[in-house]
Short mmCIF file of C-alpha atoms in Angstrom, two decimals:
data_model
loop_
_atom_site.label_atom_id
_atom_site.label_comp_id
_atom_site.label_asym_id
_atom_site.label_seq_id
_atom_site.Cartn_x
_atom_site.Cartn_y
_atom_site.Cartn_z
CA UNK A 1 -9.58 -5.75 -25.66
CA UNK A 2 -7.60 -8.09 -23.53
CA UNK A 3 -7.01 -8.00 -19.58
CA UNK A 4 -3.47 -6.87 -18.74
CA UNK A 5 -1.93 -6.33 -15.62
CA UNK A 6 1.91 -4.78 -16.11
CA UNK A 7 4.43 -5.87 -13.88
CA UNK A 8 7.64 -3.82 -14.34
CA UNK A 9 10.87 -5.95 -14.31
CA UNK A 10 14.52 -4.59 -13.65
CA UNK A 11 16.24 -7.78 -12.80
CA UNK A 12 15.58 -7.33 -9.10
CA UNK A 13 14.38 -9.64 -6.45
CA UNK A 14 12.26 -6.73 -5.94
CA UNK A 15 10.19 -7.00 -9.05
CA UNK A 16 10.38 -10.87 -8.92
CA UNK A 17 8.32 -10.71 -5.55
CA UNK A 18 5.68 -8.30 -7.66
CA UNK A 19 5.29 -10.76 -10.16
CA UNK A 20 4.96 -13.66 -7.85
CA UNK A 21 1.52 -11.46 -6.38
CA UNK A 22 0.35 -10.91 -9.52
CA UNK A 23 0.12 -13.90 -11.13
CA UNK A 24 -2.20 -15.18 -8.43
CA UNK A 25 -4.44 -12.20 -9.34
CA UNK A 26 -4.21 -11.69 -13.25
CA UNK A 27 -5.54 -15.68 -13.05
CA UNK A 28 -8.34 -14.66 -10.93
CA UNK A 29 -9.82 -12.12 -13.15
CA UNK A 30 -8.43 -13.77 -16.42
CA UNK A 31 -5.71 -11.19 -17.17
CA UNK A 32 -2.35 -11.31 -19.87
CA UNK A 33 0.84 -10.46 -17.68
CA UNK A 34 2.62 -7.69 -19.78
CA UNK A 35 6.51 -7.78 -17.64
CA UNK A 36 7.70 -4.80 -18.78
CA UNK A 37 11.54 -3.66 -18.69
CA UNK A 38 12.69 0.10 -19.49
CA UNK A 39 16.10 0.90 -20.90
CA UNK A 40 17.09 4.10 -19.91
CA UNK A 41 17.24 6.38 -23.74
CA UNK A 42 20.99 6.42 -24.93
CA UNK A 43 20.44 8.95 -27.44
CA UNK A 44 22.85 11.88 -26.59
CA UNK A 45 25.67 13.49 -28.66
CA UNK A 46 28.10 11.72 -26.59
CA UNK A 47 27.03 8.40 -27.14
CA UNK A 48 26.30 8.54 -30.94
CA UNK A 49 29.43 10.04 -31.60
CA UNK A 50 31.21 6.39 -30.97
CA UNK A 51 28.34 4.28 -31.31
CA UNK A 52 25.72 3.62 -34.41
CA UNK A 53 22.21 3.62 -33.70
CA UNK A 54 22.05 -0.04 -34.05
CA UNK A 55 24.21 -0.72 -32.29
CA UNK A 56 22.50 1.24 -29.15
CA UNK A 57 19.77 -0.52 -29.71
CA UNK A 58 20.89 -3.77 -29.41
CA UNK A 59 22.84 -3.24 -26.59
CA UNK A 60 19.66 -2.10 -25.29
CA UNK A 61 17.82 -5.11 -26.54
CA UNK A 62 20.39 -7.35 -24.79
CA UNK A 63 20.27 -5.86 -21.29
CA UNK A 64 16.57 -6.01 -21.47
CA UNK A 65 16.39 -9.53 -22.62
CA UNK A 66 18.72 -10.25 -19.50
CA UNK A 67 16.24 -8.52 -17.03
CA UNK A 68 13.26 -9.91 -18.34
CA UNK A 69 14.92 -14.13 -18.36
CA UNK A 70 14.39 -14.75 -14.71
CA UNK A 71 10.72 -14.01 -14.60
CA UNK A 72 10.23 -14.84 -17.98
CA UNK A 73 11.15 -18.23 -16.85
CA UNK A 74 8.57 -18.05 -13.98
CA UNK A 75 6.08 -17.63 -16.38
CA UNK A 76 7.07 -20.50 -18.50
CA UNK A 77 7.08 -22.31 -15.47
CA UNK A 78 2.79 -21.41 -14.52
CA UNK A 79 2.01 -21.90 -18.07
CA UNK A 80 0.13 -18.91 -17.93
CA UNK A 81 -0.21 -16.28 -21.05
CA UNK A 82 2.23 -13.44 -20.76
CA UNK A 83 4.13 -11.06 -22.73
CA UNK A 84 7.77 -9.07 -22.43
CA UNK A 85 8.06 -6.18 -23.73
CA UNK A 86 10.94 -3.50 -23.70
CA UNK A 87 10.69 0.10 -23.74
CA UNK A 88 13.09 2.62 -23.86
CA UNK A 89 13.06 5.85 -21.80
CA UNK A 90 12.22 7.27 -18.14
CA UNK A 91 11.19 4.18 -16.40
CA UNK A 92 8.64 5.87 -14.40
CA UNK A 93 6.99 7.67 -17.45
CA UNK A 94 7.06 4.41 -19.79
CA UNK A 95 5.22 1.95 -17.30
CA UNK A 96 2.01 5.05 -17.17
CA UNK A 97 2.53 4.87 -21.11
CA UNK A 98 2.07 1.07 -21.16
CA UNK A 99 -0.44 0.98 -18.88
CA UNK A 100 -2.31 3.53 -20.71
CA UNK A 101 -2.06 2.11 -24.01
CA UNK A 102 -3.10 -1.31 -23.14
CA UNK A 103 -6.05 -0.15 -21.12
CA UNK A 104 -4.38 -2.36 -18.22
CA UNK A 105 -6.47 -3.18 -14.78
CA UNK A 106 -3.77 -3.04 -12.91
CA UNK A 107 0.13 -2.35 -12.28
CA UNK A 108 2.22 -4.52 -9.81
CA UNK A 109 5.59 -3.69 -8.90
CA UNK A 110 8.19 -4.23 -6.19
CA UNK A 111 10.05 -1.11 -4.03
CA UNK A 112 13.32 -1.67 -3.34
CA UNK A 113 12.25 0.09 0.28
CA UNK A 114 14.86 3.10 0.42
CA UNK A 115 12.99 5.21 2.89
CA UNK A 116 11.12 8.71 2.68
CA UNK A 117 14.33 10.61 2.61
CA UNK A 118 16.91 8.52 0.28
CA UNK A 119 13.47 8.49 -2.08
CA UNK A 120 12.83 11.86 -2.06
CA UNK A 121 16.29 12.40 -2.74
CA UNK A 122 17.36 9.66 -5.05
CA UNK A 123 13.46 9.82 -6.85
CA UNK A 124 11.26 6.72 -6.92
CA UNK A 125 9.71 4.78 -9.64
CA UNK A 126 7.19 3.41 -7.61
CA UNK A 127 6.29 6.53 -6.49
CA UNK A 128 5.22 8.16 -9.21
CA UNK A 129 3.85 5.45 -11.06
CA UNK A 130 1.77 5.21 -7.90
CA UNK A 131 0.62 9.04 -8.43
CA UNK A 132 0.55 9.26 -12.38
CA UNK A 133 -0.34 5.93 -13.25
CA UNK A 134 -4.12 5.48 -15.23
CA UNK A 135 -5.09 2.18 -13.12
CA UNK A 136 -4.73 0.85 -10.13
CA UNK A 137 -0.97 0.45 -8.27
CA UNK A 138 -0.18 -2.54 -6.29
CA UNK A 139 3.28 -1.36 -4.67
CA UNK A 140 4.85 -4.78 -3.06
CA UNK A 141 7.18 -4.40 -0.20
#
């Protein structure tokens, strides 16, 4: 099975700064970056009742796509071996799933830093990745 490390990627500077750690380390120990964007499940009665399946899903193709070009880019740009994948569902549930699946040594991922109470409130990704996840969390700052 191949190294991965998973490096979650909304489109933020946030997750931009977790991939620029990573890379670094996935080299070291001869890992494949997986950068990994989750599109939140459009599947309710609401939604299908104006819009096909299809077309959900390439809507949800295409803001995916646009998350993942900026660090996709960065990638191209160290020539090193990575992959982009999409998922769709609760983002803190699908990055444990990936990991999981993939057997990956580590996850790296940014925190967009909203403080103990606004996270508790507002719930945090990086959070409970960091609590549920099957592998190691690198949580960048």
């Amino acid at each position: 099975m191949t190294k991965s490390i998973i490096v979650p990627i909304d489109g933020s500077a946030y997750a931009m700064k977790a991939l620029k750690y990573a890379v670094p380390f996935a080299g070291a120990i001869g890992a494949e970056i997986v950068l990994l964007n989750v599109q939140p499940s459009l599947n309710t009665p609401n939604v299908k009742r104006f819009f096909s399946k299809e077309e959900i899903h390439e809507y949800q193709q295409q803001l995916g796509n646009e998350a993942l070009a900026e660090a996709a880019a960065f990638m191209n740009e160290t020539g090193r071996k990575y992959t982009a994948k999409i998922r769709i569902g609760v983002p803190d549930v699908e990055i444990c799933n990936e990991a999981k699946e993939r057997g990956a040594e580590g996850i790296f991922m940014g925190t967009r830093g909203r403080g103990p109470v606004r996270g508790a409130l507002l719930g945090s990704v990086s959070y409970s990745v960091l609590h549920n996840a099957p592998c190691p969390v690198t949580v960048v700052p």
